[in-house]
mmCIF file of C-alpha atoms in Angstrom:
data_model
loop_
_atom_site.group_PDB
_atom_site.id
_atom_site.type_symbol
_atom_site.label_atom_id
_atom_site.label_comp_id
_atom_site.label_asym_id
_atom_site.label_seq_id
_atom_site.Cartn_x
_atom_site.Cartn_y
_atom_site.Cartn_z
ATOM 1 C CA MET A 15 -22.224 -9.020 13.593
ATOM 2 C CA GLY A 16 -24.165 -9.427 10.394
ATOM 3 C CA LYS A 17 -26.080 -12.366 9.092
ATOM 4 C CA ASP A 18 -24.048 -15.586 9.147
ATOM 5 C CA GLY A 19 -21.447 -13.681 11.129
ATOM 6 C CA PHE A 20 -21.616 -16.007 14.132
ATOM 7 C CA ARG A 21 -20.013 -19.417 14.574
ATOM 8 C CA CYS A 22 -21.017 -22.486 16.533
ATOM 9 C CA VAL A 23 -18.489 -22.874 19.332
ATOM 10 C CA GLU A 24 -18.720 -26.660 19.096
ATOM 11 C CA CYS A 25 -18.374 -27.404 15.355
ATOM 12 C CA ASN A 26 -17.362 -23.994 13.903
ATOM 13 C CA GLU A 27 -20.311 -23.928 11.463
ATOM 14 C CA LYS A 28 -21.810 -20.528 10.615
ATOM 15 C CA ALA A 29 -25.017 -19.481 12.322
ATOM 16 C CA PRO A 30 -27.383 -16.560 11.620
ATOM 17 C CA GLU A 31 -28.020 -15.847 15.311
ATOM 18 C CA LEU A 32 -27.013 -16.832 18.832
ATOM 19 C CA HIS A 33 -30.464 -16.634 20.413
ATOM 20 C CA ARG A 34 -34.055 -15.743 19.671
ATOM 21 C CA ASP A 35 -35.995 -13.126 21.567
ATOM 22 C CA TYR A 36 -39.575 -14.194 22.191
ATOM 23 C CA SER A 37 -42.346 -12.188 23.790
ATOM 24 C CA ASN A 38 -42.251 -11.257 27.475
ATOM 25 C CA GLY A 39 -38.445 -11.061 27.402
ATOM 26 C CA ILE A 40 -37.956 -14.815 26.961
ATOM 27 C CA LEU A 41 -34.669 -15.736 25.275
ATOM 28 C CA LYS A 42 -33.918 -19.124 23.753
ATOM 29 C CA ILE A 43 -30.430 -20.159 22.675
ATOM 30 C CA THR A 44 -30.225 -21.149 19.016
ATOM 31 C CA ILE A 45 -29.438 -24.805 18.296
ATOM 32 C CA CYS A 46 -26.807 -25.499 15.639
ATOM 33 C CA GLU A 47 -28.245 -27.301 12.607
ATOM 34 C CA SER A 48 -24.991 -29.193 12.117
ATOM 35 C CA CYS A 49 -24.147 -30.621 15.544
ATOM 36 C CA GLN A 50 -27.513 -30.105 17.278
ATOM 37 C CA LYS A 51 -25.852 -28.336 20.192
ATOM 38 C CA PRO A 52 -26.268 -24.736 21.417
ATOM 39 C CA VAL A 53 -24.528 -22.366 19.000
ATOM 40 C CA ASP A 54 -22.861 -20.481 21.847
ATOM 41 C CA LYS A 55 -23.351 -21.684 25.396
ATOM 42 C CA TYR A 56 -21.104 -18.890 26.680
ATOM 43 C CA ILE A 57 -23.736 -16.181 26.194
ATOM 44 C CA GLU A 58 -25.243 -17.456 29.463
ATOM 45 C CA TYR A 59 -21.912 -17.769 31.262
ATOM 46 C CA ASP A 60 -20.327 -15.315 33.637
ATOM 47 C CA PRO A 61 -17.313 -13.477 32.115
ATOM 48 C CA VAL A 62 -15.089 -15.016 34.799
ATOM 49 C CA ILE A 63 -15.977 -18.523 33.585
ATOM 50 C CA ILE A 64 -15.236 -17.488 30.004
ATOM 51 C CA LEU A 65 -11.879 -16.081 31.089
ATOM 52 C CA ILE A 66 -10.991 -19.285 32.939
ATOM 53 C CA ASP A 67 -11.843 -21.392 29.876
ATOM 54 C CA ALA A 68 -9.759 -19.050 27.694
ATOM 55 C CA ILE A 69 -6.816 -19.421 30.079
ATOM 56 C CA LEU A 70 -7.260 -23.183 29.773
ATOM 57 C CA CYS A 71 -7.051 -22.663 25.967
ATOM 58 C CA LYS A 72 -10.415 -24.277 25.295
ATOM 59 C CA THR A 73 -11.370 -24.073 21.629
ATOM 60 C CA GLN A 74 -14.992 -23.216 22.425
ATOM 61 C CA ALA A 75 -13.985 -20.209 24.517
ATOM 62 C CA PHE A 76 -11.692 -18.894 21.769
ATOM 63 C CA ARG A 77 -14.463 -19.261 19.165
ATOM 64 C CA HIS A 78 -16.846 -17.352 21.422
ATOM 65 C CA ILE A 79 -14.374 -14.500 21.911
ATOM 66 C CA LEU A 80 -13.105 -14.279 18.318
ATOM 67 C CA PHE A 81 -16.319 -14.898 16.380
ATOM 68 C CA ASN A 82 -19.315 -14.140 18.598
ATOM 69 C CA THR A 83 -18.194 -11.004 20.409
ATOM 70 C CA SER A 84 -17.173 -7.581 19.171
ATOM 71 C CA LEU A 85 -13.447 -6.895 19.508
ATOM 72 C CA ASN A 86 -11.984 -3.408 19.197
ATOM 73 C CA VAL A 87 -8.292 -3.943 18.549
ATOM 74 C CA SER A 88 -7.518 -0.258 19.091
ATOM 75 C CA LEU A 89 -8.669 -0.551 22.707
ATOM 76 C CA LEU A 90 -6.534 -3.546 23.631
ATOM 77 C CA HIS A 91 -3.873 -1.273 25.119
ATOM 78 C CA GLY A 92 -6.403 0.344 27.455
ATOM 79 C CA THR A 93 -8.979 3.080 27.279
ATOM 80 C CA GLU A 94 -6.629 5.899 28.165
ATOM 81 C CA GLN A 95 -4.605 7.425 25.353
ATOM 82 C CA SER A 96 -1.297 8.820 26.542
ATOM 83 C CA SER A 97 0.440 11.760 24.851
ATOM 84 C CA ASP A 98 3.780 10.971 26.468
ATOM 85 C CA PRO A 99 6.379 10.505 23.663
ATOM 86 C CA ALA A 100 7.930 7.566 25.516
ATOM 87 C CA ASP A 101 4.547 5.793 25.632
ATOM 88 C CA ILE A 102 3.937 6.509 21.946
ATOM 89 C CA ILE A 103 7.331 5.041 21.022
ATOM 90 C CA ARG A 104 6.706 1.971 23.189
ATOM 91 C CA TYR A 105 3.270 1.370 21.651
ATOM 92 C CA THR A 106 4.678 1.869 18.151
ATOM 93 C CA LYS A 107 7.465 -0.645 18.749
ATOM 94 C CA GLU A 108 4.978 -3.163 20.146
ATOM 95 C CA TRP A 109 2.675 -2.831 17.140
ATOM 96 C CA GLU A 110 5.693 -3.191 14.834
ATOM 97 C CA PHE A 111 6.432 -6.499 16.557
ATOM 98 C CA TYR A 112 2.845 -7.676 16.090
ATOM 99 C CA GLY A 113 3.044 -6.656 12.434
ATOM 100 C CA ILE A 114 6.219 -8.683 11.896
ATOM 101 C CA VAL A 115 4.784 -11.773 13.572
ATOM 102 C CA LEU A 116 1.493 -11.420 11.709
ATOM 103 C CA LEU A 117 3.296 -10.981 8.392
ATOM 104 C CA ALA A 118 5.394 -14.090 9.006
ATOM 105 C CA VAL A 119 2.310 -16.125 9.880
ATOM 106 C CA LEU A 120 0.365 -14.860 6.867
ATOM 107 C CA LEU A 121 3.233 -15.549 4.474
ATOM 108 C CA PHE A 122 3.565 -19.042 5.877
ATOM 109 C CA LEU A 123 -0.156 -19.643 5.563
ATOM 110 C CA MET A 124 -0.088 -18.475 1.944
ATOM 111 C CA VAL A 125 2.286 -21.367 1.250
ATOM 112 C CA VAL A 126 0.100 -23.945 2.971
ATOM 113 C CA VAL A 127 -3.291 -22.383 2.187
ATOM 114 C CA GLY A 128 -4.251 -25.546 0.343
ATOM 115 C CA VAL A 129 -4.513 -27.466 3.623
ATOM 116 C CA CYS A 130 -6.455 -24.755 5.470
ATOM 117 C CA ARG A 131 -10.225 -24.983 5.701
ATOM 118 C CA ALA A 132 -10.746 -21.238 6.112
ATOM 119 C CA ARG A 133 -9.357 -18.041 4.609
ATOM 120 C CA PRO A 134 -9.598 -15.381 7.298
ATOM 121 C CA SER A 135 -9.280 -11.655 6.789
ATOM 122 C CA THR A 136 -6.253 -9.709 7.970
ATOM 123 C CA SER A 137 -8.347 -7.987 10.649
ATOM 124 C CA ALA A 138 -9.452 -11.376 12.008
ATOM 125 C CA CYS A 139 -5.822 -12.495 12.247
ATOM 126 C CA CYS A 140 -4.831 -9.239 13.971
ATOM 127 C CA SER A 141 -7.670 -9.507 16.473
ATOM 128 C CA GLY A 142 -6.912 -13.138 17.190
ATOM 129 C CA LEU A 143 -3.177 -12.631 17.725
ATOM 130 C CA CYS A 144 -3.609 -9.520 19.870
ATOM 131 C CA CYS A 145 -6.382 -11.071 21.940
ATOM 132 C CA SER A 146 -4.379 -14.248 22.510
ATOM 133 C CA CYS A 147 -1.470 -12.225 23.925
ATOM 134 C CA TYR A 148 -3.421 -11.487 27.111
ATOM 135 C CA GLY A 149 -1.003 -13.699 29.042
ATOM 136 C CA LYS A 150 1.579 -10.921 28.861
ATOM 137 C CA VAL A 151 -0.146 -9.209 31.783
ATOM 138 C CA LEU A 152 1.487 -11.889 33.936
ATOM 139 C CA LEU A 153 4.790 -10.104 33.285
ATOM 140 C CA ILE A 154 3.700 -7.343 35.665
ATOM 141 C CA PRO A 155 3.785 -9.400 38.901
ATOM 142 C CA ALA A 156 6.872 -11.253 37.616
ATOM 143 C CA VAL A 157 8.709 -7.913 37.366
ATOM 144 C CA ILE A 158 7.311 -6.440 40.579
ATOM 145 C CA TRP A 159 8.098 -9.496 42.712
ATOM 146 C CA GLU A 160 11.501 -10.136 41.213
ATOM 147 C CA HIS A 161 13.312 -13.166 42.643
ATOM 148 C CA ASP A 162 15.757 -15.894 41.678
ATOM 149 C CA HIS A 163 13.137 -17.762 39.661
ATOM 150 C CA SER A 164 12.242 -14.780 37.423
ATOM 151 C CA PRO A 165 13.884 -16.275 34.265
ATOM 152 C CA LEU A 166 11.852 -19.452 34.767
ATOM 153 C CA CYS A 167 8.660 -17.425 35.260
ATOM 154 C CA LEU A 168 9.334 -15.370 32.141
ATOM 155 C CA GLY A 169 9.958 -18.540 30.150
ATOM 156 C CA LEU A 170 6.706 -20.112 31.355
ATOM 157 C CA ILE A 171 4.785 -16.916 30.559
ATOM 158 C CA LYS A 172 6.210 -16.843 27.045
ATOM 159 C CA MET A 173 5.297 -20.507 26.553
ATOM 160 C CA PHE A 174 1.746 -19.775 27.734
ATOM 161 C CA VAL A 175 1.410 -16.812 25.329
ATOM 162 C CA LEU A 176 2.684 -18.904 22.411
ATOM 163 C CA THR A 177 0.231 -21.666 23.296
ATOM 164 C CA SER A 178 -2.607 -19.128 23.280
ATOM 165 C CA ASN A 179 -1.390 -17.773 19.929
ATOM 166 C CA SER A 180 -1.427 -21.291 18.523
ATOM 167 C CA GLN A 181 -4.960 -21.904 19.739
ATOM 168 C CA ALA A 182 -6.156 -18.588 18.281
ATOM 169 C CA ILE A 183 -4.641 -19.435 14.885
ATOM 170 C CA ARG A 184 -6.206 -22.899 15.039
ATOM 171 C CA VAL A 185 -9.636 -21.387 15.697
ATOM 172 C CA ILE A 186 -9.360 -18.652 13.057
ATOM 173 C CA LEU A 187 -8.134 -21.017 10.341
ATOM 174 C CA ASN A 188 -10.167 -24.016 11.494
ATOM 175 C CA SER A 189 -6.952 -25.955 10.990
ATOM 176 C CA SER A 190 -5.176 -28.806 12.727
ATOM 177 C CA ARG A 191 -3.183 -28.368 15.920
ATOM 178 C CA ARG A 192 0.024 -29.302 14.097
ATOM 179 C CA LEU A 193 -0.437 -26.554 11.497
ATOM 180 C CA SER A 194 -1.154 -23.881 14.104
ATOM 181 C CA LEU A 195 1.913 -24.887 16.127
ATOM 182 C CA LEU A 196 4.024 -24.741 12.967
ATOM 183 C CA ALA A 197 2.700 -21.259 12.183
ATOM 184 C CA VAL A 198 3.605 -20.029 15.680
ATOM 185 C CA CYS A 199 7.090 -21.533 15.364
ATOM 186 C CA VAL A 200 7.599 -19.654 12.080
ATOM 187 C CA GLY A 201 6.484 -16.425 13.773
ATOM 188 C CA LEU A 202 8.791 -17.047 16.731
ATOM 189 C CA LEU A 203 11.712 -17.758 14.406
ATOM 190 C CA SER A 204 11.006 -14.551 12.500
ATOM 191 C CA GLU A 205 10.861 -12.598 15.748
ATOM 192 C CA THR A 206 14.231 -14.010 16.835
ATOM 193 C CA CYS A 207 15.869 -13.231 13.487
ATOM 194 C CA VAL A 208 14.527 -9.669 13.447
ATOM 195 C CA ALA A 209 15.614 -9.102 17.046
ATOM 196 C CA GLN A 210 19.150 -10.340 16.333
ATOM 197 C CA ALA A 211 19.379 -8.259 13.141
ATOM 198 C CA SER A 212 18.164 -5.164 14.989
ATOM 199 C CA GLU A 213 20.706 -5.743 17.749
ATOM 200 C CA LYS A 214 23.530 -6.043 15.212
ATOM 201 C CA LEU A 215 22.441 -2.842 13.468
ATOM 202 C CA LEU A 216 22.301 -1.067 16.814
ATOM 203 C CA TRP A 217 25.823 -2.183 17.748
ATOM 204 C CA SER A 218 27.092 -1.179 14.291
ATOM 205 C CA ALA A 219 25.555 2.278 14.632
ATOM 206 C CA GLN A 220 27.105 2.683 18.086
ATOM 207 C CA ASP A 221 30.507 1.640 16.757
ATOM 208 C CA ILE A 222 30.255 4.184 13.934
ATOM 209 C CA LEU A 223 29.282 6.956 16.343
ATOM 210 C CA THR A 224 32.116 5.992 18.708
ATOM 211 C CA PHE A 225 34.624 5.953 15.841
ATOM 212 C CA ASP A 226 33.491 9.387 14.677
#
């Protein structure tokens, strides 16, 4: 992070630093000039506490993760790079989905940019959306321990992921909750339309091959 690259987790104002390093290894958290609160209280917190607050969709936790920590989007799939063609295809399809959702959100925000208080970069939007999809890991136990309530579990997981997406967009844009929810709804609608169109194209291609 460069100068003015940090944000206060309480009021979202820019800050030049998170803490000051004095002699003898003494660290003092920087106080925000705007709200007179610590710029980022989470630098003293255990990662487990930060994770719990992120799961609870707390705005402060999202600001800490998105603005005051270094995110490497290329590592969000894991540190191991697989050369299996099936894995490559799966990763490619997943990134195509993220691209479609991101494009829909960005196009929507271009229309309503007049009511947004921030103009984030594309990389910030990508990082925020990918990071806020962490709830998808809950699909693993839902699939492993399959039971009669699996559709309900999958629906709740999807709702949780969409809620996290909305909170990430709200933090990145410094916008209202209503605007972030509307942006997520536009992305979800775009995803549904693309999925239905892809399914129709697939069935049409199968019908052509069967006819031939």
